[in-house]
Short mmCIF file of C-alpha atoms in Angstrom, two decimals:
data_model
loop_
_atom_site.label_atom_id
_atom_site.label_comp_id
_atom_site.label_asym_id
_atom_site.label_seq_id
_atom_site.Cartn_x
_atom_site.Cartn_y
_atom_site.Cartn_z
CA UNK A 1 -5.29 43.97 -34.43
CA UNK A 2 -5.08 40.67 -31.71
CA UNK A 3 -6.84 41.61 -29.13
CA UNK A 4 -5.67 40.22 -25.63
CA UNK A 5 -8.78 37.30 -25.54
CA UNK A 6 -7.35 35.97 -28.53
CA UNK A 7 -3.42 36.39 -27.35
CA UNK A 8 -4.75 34.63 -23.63
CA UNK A 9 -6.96 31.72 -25.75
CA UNK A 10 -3.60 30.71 -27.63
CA UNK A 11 -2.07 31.15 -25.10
CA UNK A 12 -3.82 28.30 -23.59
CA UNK A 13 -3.79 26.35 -26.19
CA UNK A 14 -0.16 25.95 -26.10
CA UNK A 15 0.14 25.17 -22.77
CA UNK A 16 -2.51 22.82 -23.16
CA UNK A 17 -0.61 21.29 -26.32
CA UNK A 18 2.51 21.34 -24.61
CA UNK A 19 1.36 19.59 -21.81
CA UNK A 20 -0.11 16.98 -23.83
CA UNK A 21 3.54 16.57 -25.55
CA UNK A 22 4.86 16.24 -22.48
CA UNK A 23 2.16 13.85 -21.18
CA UNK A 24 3.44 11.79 -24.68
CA UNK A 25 6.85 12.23 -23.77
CA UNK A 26 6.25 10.66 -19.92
CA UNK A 27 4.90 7.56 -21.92
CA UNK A 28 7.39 7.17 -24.22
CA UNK A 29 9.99 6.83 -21.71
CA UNK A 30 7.84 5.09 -19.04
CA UNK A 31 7.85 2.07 -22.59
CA UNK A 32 11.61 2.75 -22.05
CA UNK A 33 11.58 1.66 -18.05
CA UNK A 34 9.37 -1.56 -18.89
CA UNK A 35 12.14 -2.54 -21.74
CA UNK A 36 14.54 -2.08 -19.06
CA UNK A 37 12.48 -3.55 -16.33
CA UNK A 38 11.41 -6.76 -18.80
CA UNK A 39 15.22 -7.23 -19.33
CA UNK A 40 15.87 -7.32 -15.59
CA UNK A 41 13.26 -9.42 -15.26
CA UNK A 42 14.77 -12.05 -17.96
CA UNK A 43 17.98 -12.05 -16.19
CA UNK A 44 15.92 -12.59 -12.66
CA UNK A 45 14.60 -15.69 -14.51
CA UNK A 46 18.41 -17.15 -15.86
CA UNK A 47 19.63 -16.81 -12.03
CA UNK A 48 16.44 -18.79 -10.70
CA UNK A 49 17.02 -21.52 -13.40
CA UNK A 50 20.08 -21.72 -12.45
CA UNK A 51 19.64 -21.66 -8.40
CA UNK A 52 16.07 -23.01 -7.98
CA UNK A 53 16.13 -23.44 -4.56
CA UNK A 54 16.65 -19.43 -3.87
CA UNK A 55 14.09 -18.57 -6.95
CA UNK A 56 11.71 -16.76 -4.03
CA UNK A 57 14.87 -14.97 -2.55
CA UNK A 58 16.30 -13.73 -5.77
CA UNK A 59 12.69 -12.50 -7.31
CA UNK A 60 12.28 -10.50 -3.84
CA UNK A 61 15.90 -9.52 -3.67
CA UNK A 62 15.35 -7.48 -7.20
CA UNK A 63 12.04 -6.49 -6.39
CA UNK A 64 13.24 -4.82 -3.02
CA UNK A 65 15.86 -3.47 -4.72
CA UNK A 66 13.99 -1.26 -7.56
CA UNK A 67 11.70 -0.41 -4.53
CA UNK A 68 14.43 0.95 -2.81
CA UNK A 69 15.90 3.21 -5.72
CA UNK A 70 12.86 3.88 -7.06
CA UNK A 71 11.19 5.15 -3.68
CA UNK A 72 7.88 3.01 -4.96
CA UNK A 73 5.60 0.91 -2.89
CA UNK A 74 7.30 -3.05 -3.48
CA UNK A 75 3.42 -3.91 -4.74
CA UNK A 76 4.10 -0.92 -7.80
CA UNK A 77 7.42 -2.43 -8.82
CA UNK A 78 5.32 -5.94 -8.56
CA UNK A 79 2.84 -4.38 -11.09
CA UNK A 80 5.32 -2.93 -13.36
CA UNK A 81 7.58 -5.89 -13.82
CA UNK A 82 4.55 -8.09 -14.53
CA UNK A 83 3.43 -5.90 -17.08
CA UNK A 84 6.93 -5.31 -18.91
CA UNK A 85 7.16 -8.81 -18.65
CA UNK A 86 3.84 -9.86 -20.45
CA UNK A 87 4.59 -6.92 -23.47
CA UNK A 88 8.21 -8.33 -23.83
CA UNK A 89 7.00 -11.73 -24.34
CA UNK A 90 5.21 -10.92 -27.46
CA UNK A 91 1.38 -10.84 -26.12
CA UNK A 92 0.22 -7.47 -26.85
CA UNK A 93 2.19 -6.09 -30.10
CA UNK A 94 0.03 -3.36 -30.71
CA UNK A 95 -0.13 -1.89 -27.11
CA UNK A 96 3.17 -2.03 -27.09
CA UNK A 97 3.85 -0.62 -30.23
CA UNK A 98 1.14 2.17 -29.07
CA UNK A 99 3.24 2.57 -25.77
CA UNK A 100 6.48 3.40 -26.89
CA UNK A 101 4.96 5.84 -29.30
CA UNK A 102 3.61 7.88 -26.06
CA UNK A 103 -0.34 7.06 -27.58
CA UNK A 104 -1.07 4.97 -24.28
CA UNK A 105 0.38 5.53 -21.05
CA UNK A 106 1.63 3.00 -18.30
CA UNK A 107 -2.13 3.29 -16.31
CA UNK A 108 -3.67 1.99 -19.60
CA UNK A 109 -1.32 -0.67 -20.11
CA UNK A 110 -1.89 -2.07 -16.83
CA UNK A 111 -5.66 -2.54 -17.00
CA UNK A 112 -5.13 -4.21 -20.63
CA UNK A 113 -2.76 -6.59 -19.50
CA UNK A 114 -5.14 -7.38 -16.36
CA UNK A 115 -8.32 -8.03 -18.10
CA UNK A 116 -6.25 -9.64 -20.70
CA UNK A 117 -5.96 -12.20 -18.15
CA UNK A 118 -8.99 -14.33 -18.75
CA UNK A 119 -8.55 -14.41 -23.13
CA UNK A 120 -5.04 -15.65 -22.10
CA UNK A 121 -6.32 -18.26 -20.14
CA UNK A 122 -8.78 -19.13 -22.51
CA UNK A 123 -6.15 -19.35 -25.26
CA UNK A 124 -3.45 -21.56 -22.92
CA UNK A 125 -6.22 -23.89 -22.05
CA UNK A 126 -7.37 -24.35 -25.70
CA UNK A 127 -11.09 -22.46 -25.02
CA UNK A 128 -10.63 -20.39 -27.38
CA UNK A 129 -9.28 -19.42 -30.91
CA UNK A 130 -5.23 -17.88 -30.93
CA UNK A 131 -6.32 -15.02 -33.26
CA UNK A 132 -8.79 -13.56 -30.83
CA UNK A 133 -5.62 -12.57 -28.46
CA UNK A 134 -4.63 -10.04 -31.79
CA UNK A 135 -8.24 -9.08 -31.99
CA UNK A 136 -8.36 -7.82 -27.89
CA UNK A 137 -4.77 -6.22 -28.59
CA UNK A 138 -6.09 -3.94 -31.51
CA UNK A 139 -9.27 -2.80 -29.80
CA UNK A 140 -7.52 -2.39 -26.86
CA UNK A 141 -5.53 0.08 -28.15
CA UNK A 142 -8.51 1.78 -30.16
CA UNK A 143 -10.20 2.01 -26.71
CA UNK A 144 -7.22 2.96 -24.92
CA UNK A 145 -6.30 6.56 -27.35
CA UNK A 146 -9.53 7.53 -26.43
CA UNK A 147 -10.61 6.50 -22.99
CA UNK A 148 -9.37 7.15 -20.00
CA UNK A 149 -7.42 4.17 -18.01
CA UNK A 150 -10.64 3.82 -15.82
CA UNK A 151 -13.09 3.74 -18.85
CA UNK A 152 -10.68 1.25 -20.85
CA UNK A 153 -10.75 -1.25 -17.72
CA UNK A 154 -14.18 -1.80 -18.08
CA UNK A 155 -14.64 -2.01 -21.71
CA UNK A 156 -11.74 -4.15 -22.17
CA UNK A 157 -13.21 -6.53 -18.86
CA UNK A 158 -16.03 -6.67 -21.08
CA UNK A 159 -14.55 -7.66 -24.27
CA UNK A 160 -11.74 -10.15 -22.65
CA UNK A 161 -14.96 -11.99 -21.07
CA UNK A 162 -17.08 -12.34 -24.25
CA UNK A 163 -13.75 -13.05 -26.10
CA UNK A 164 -13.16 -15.61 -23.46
CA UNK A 165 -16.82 -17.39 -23.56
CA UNK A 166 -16.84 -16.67 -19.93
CA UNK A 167 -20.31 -16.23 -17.88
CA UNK A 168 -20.85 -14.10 -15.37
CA UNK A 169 -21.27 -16.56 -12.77
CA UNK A 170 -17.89 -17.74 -13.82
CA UNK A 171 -16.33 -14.21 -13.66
CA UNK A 172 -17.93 -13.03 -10.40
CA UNK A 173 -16.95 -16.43 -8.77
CA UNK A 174 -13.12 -15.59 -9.98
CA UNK A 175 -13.60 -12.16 -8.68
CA UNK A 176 -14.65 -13.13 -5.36
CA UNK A 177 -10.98 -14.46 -4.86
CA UNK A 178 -9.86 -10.71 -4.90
CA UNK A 179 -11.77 -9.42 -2.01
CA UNK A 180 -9.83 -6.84 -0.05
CA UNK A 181 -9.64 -4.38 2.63
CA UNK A 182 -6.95 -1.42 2.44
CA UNK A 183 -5.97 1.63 4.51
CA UNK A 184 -4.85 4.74 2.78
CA UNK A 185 -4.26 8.18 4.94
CA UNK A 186 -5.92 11.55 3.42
CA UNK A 187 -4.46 13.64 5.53
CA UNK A 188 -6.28 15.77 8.61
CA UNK A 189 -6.46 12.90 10.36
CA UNK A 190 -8.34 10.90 8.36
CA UNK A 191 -8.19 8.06 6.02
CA UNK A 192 -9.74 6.18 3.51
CA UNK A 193 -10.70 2.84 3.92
CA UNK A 194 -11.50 0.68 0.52
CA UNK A 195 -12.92 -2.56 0.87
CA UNK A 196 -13.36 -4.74 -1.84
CA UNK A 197 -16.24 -7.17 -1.56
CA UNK A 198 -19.36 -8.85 -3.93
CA UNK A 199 -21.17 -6.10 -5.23
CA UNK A 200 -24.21 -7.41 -3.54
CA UNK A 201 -23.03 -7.79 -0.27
CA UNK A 202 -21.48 -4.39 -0.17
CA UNK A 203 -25.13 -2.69 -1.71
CA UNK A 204 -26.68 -4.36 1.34
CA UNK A 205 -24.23 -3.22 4.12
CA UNK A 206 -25.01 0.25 2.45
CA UNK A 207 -28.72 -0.36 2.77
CA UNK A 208 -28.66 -1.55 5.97
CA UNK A 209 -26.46 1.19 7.16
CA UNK A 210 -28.71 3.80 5.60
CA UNK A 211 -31.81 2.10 7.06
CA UNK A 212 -30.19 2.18 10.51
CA UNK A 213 -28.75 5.72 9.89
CA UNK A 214 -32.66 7.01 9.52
CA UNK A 215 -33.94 5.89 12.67
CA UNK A 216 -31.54 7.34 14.46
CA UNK A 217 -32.11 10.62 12.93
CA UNK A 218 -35.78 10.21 13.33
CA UNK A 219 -35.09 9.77 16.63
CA UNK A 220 -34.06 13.46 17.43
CA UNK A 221 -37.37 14.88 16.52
CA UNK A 222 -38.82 12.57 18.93
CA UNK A 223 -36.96 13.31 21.74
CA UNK A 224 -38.72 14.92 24.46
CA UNK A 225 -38.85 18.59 24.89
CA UNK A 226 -36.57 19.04 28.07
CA UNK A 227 -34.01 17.48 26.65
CA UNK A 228 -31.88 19.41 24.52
CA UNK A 229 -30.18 17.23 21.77
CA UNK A 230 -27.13 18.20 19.66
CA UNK A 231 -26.68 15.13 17.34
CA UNK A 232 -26.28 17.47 13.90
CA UNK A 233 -24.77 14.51 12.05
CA UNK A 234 -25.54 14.65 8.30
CA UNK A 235 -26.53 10.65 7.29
CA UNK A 236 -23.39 9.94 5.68
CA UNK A 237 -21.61 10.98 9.19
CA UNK A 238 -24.36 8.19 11.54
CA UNK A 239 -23.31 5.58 8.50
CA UNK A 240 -19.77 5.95 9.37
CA UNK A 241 -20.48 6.06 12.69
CA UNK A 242 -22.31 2.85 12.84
CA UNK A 243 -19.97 1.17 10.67
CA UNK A 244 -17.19 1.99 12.88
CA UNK A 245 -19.53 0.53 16.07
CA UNK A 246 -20.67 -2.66 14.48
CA UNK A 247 -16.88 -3.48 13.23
CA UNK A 248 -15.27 -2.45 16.26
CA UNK A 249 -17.73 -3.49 19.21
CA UNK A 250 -19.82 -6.05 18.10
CA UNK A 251 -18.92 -9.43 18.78
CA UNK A 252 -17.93 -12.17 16.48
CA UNK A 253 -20.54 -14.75 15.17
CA UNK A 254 -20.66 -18.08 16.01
CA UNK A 255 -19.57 -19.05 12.72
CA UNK A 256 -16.26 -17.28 12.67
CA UNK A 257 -15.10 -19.30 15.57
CA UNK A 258 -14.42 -18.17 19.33
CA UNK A 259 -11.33 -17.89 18.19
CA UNK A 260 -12.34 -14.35 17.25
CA UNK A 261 -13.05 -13.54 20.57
CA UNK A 262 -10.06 -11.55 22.43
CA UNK A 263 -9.02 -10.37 19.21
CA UNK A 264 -8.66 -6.31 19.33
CA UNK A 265 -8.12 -3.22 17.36
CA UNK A 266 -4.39 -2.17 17.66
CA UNK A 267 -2.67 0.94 17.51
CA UNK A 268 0.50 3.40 18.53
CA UNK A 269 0.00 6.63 19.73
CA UNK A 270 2.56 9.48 20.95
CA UNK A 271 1.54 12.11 23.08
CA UNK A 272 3.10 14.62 25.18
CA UNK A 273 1.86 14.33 28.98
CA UNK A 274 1.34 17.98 29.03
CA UNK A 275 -1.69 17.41 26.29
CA UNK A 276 -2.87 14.40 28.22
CA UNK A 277 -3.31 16.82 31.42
CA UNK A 278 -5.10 19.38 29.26
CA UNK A 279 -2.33 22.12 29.93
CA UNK A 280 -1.92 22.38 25.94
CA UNK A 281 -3.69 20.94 22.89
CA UNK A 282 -0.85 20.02 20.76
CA UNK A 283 -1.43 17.26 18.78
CA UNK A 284 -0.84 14.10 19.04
CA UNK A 285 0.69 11.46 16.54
CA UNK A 286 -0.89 8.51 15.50
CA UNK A 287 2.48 6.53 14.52
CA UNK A 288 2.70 5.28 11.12
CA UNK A 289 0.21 7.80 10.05
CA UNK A 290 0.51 11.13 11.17
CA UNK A 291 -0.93 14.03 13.78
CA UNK A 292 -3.80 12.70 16.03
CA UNK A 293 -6.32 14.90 17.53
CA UNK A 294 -5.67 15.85 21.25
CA UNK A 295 -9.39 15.40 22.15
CA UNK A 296 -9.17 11.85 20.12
CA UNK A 297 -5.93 10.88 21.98
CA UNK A 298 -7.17 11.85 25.68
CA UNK A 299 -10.20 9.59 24.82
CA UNK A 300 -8.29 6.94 23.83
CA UNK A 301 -5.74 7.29 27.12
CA UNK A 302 -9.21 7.01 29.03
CA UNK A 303 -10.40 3.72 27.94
CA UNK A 304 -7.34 1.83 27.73
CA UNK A 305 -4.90 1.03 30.22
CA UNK A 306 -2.05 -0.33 27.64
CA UNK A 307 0.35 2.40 27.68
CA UNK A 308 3.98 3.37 27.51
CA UNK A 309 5.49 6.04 28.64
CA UNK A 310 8.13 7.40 26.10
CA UNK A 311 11.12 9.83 26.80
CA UNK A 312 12.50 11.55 24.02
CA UNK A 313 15.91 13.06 23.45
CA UNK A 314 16.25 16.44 22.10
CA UNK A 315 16.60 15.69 18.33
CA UNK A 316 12.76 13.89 18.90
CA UNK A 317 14.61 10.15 19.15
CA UNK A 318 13.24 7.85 21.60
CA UNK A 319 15.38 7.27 24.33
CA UNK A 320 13.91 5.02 26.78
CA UNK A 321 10.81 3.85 28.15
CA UNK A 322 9.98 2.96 31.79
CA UNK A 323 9.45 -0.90 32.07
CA UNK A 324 8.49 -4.13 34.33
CA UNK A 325 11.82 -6.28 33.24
CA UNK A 326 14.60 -6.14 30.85
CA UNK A 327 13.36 -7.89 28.02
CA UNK A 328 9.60 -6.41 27.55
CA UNK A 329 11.98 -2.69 27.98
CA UNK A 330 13.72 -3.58 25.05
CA UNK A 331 10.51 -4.47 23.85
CA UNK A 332 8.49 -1.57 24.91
CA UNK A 333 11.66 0.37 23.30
CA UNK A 334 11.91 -1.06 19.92
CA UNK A 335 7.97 -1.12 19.24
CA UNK A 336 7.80 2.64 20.35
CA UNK A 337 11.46 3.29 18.32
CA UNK A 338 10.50 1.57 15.37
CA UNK A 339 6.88 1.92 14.55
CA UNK A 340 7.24 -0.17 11.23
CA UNK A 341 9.27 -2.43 9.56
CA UNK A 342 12.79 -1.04 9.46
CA UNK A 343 13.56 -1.76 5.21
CA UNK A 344 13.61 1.55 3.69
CA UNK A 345 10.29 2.45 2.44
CA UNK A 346 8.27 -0.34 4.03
CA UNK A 347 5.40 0.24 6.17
CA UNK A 348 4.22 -2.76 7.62
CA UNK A 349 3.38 -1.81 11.58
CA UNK A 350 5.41 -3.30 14.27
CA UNK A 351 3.07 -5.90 15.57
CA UNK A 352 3.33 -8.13 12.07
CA UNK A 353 7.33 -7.97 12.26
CA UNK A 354 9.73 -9.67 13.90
CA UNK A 355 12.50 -8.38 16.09
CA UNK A 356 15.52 -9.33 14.12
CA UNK A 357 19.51 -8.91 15.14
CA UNK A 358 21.08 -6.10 12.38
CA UNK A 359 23.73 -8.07 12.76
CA UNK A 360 23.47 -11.92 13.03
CA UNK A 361 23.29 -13.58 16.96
CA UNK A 362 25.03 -16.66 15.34
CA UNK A 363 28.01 -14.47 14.18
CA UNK A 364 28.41 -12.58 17.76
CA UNK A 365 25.94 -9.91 16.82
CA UNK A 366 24.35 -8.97 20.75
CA UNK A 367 21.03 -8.91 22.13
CA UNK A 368 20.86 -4.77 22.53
CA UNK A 369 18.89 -1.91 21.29
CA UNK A 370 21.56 -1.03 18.70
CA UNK A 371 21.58 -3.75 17.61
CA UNK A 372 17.85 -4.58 17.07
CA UNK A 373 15.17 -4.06 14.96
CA UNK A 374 11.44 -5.09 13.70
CA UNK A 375 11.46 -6.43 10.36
CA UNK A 376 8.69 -7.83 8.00
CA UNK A 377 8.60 -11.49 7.14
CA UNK A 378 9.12 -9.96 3.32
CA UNK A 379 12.74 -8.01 4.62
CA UNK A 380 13.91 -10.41 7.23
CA UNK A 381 14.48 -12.91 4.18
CA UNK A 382 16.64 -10.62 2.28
CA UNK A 383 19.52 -10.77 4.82
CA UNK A 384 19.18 -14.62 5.18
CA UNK A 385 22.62 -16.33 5.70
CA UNK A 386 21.05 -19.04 3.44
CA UNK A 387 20.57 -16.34 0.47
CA UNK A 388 23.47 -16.33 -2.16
CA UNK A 389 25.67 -13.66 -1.36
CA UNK A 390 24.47 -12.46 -5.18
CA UNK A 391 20.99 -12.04 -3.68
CA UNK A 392 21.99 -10.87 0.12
CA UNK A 393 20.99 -8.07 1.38
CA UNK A 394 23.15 -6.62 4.28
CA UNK A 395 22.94 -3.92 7.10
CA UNK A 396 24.42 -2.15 9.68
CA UNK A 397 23.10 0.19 12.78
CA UNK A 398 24.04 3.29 13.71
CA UNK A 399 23.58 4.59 17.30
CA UNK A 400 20.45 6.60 16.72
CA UNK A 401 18.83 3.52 15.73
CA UNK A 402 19.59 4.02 11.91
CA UNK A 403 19.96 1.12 9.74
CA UNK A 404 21.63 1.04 6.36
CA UNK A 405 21.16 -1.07 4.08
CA UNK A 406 23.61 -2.42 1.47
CA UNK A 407 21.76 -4.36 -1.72
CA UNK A 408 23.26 -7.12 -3.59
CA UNK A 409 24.76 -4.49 -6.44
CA UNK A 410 26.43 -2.20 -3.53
CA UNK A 411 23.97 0.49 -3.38
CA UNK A 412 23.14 1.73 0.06
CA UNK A 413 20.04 2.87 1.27
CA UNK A 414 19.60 4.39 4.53
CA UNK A 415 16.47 4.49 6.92
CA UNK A 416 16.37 6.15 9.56
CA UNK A 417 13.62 6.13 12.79
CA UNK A 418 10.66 8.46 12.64
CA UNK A 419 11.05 10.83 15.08
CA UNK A 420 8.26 12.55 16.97
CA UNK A 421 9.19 15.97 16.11
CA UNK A 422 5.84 17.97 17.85
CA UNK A 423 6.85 16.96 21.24
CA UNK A 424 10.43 18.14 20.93
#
């Protein structure tokens, strides 16, 4: 008789082997999208060769465009053509072969084709033997069926470097070209800040941090008795907090140049005037982002005099904003309107765009809020009169301050203005 333990335990079984199936399935047809992407990307190279002179506009023309239809980050479609491209030339036959059967998915592919990089290099540049690029492929994909794509990185970094006769010293100087800092939000009004720096420096901000962090909680036991102190912060909480002091209120070295000097921390914030009274505690939006605490956003209204005043229409549009002079309105109106660039899916904030005419100044297009909007130095190119009208990007602006876009195949895509929705 099956009792109902066993009936649950194969149960689970098959969900887990379906899921795995499935999981096999997803790969198989993400090897499908990089054939398809690596042929695109073939055809991207024929039109350059033949118009060299637009080879930038027509590689960001196609890249927008998947970006666009795909509803992916530009950067992702980046990643993904480079690595279709690099299997479809013939490098890797056996992680390819290992991709289309669903064995490896897309993550793995991408961190073998990146540490590939340096055996590559070696191999162009006549450092090393042609056979050991075969060599990395196979154990690559030996690594790859049974790792996961974090674990296969840094094996295959490994290999590729010792395949490559490259030093350390070599490899940390190449790394130290890829330092970084990125913002990603994680929701409840936080985010998650990832900076990418020499692994020594970073241990000794840490240290330094911690070190700092400890006198300052030593310092509540030695506070005197009539004083009542409710500093509770745990020692990863004073960390952050000094981090976020030294970065934001310290003041430049001399070796960075005065330069540095007036240089401040920028951003948008929407709130209703009823919060900023203290009638209500609605939240407040931190634009581009998302909901801002009340408490944070009254804080912020009393140290800094830089605001705008925003009126809203009843669908949560803005309407207008009280001004000095005409021009810094339309200003005031676009920056508060817009928030970020203004291609669909692009979120590059308002201050590193430019305020571009939807429709060209040089073909009658007006100087007016309808017809005006911030774009990134990336977008603005794609609706260049000098770009091919193969490679042009069009768009037109509706009265609420949509845009749509028309790509070079005669797809539209459509953005529309973020709308501050809590205040309406």
């Amino acid at each position: 008789m099956t009792s109902t333990t066993d009936l649950s335990i194969e149960q689970r079984r098959a969900l887990l082997d379906a899921w795995v199936e499935k999981r096999r399935q997803i790969a198989r047809l993400e090897a499908e999208a990089s054939d398809i992407l690596a042929e695109r990307m073939r055809l991207c190279t024929a039109e350059s060769d033949e118009h060299p002179y637009h080879r930038d506009a027509i590689h960001r023309s196609m890249v927008a465009e998947y970006a666009a239809a795909g509803r992916m980050s530009q950067g992702s479609v980046e990643y993904a053509l480079t690595d279709a491209g690099f299997l479809a030339d013939g490098h890797h036959p056996r992680v390819q072969e290992a991709f289309r059967a669903g064995a490896i998915s897309a993550a793995h592919v991408r961190e073998i084709v990146r540490a590939a990089g340096v055996v590559r290099e070696a191999v162009n540049n006549r450092r090393t033997d042609p056979d050991v690029l075969p060599f990395y492929d196979s154990a690559a994909v030996i690594v790859a069926e049974h790792e996961t794509p974090a674990r296969t990185r840094a094996q295959m970094r490994e290999l590729a470097a010792a395949l490559a006769d490259s030093t350390t010293v070599e490899r940390h100087e190449r790394a130290a070209s890829e330092r970084t800092v990125t913002v990603r939000s994680a929701d409840d009004g936080l985010s998650v800040m990832t900076v990418v720096l020499p692994e020594y420096l970073a241990t000794a901000i840490h240290d330094r941090l911690t070190r700092l962090a400890r006198v300052v909680i030593a310092g509540r036991s030695g506070a005197e008795p009539r004083f009542e102190t409710t500093d509770s912060r745990t020692i990863d909480q004073v960390r952050t907090d000094l981090l976020i002091d030294l970065l934001l209120a310290s003041d430049p070295s001399a070796a960075n140049g005065s330069g540095l000097d007036s240089i401040q921390a920028r951003i948008q914030v929407t709130v209703a005037a009823t919060t900023l009274a203290g009638i209500d505690d609605r939240p407040a939006h931190l634009d581009g982002h998302g909901p801002l605490h009340p408490d944070v956003a009254r804080d912020l209204a009393g140290r800094n005099g830089g605001w705008s005043r925003l009126f809203l229409d009843p669908s949560g549009l803005v309407a207008e904003t009280d001004a000095y002079t005409p021009t810094e309105s339309m200003r005031r109106f676009l920056r508060a309107r817009d928030q970020h660039c203004r291609f669909p899916g692009c979120r590059m904030p308002v201050h590193r765009c430019q305020i571009d005419h939807t429709f060209d100044h040089a073909k009658g297009g007006r100087t007016e809020i309808h017809n005006l909007g911030h774009l990134c130095a990336t977008h603005h190119v794609l609706k260049h009169p000098d770009v091919g009208d193969d490679h042009r990007w069009t768009a037109h602006q509706l009265p609420d301050g949509t845009i749509d876009w028309r790509s070079p195949l005669g797809r539209t895509y459509r953005d529309s203005p973020p709308r501050r929705v809590m205040f309406v």
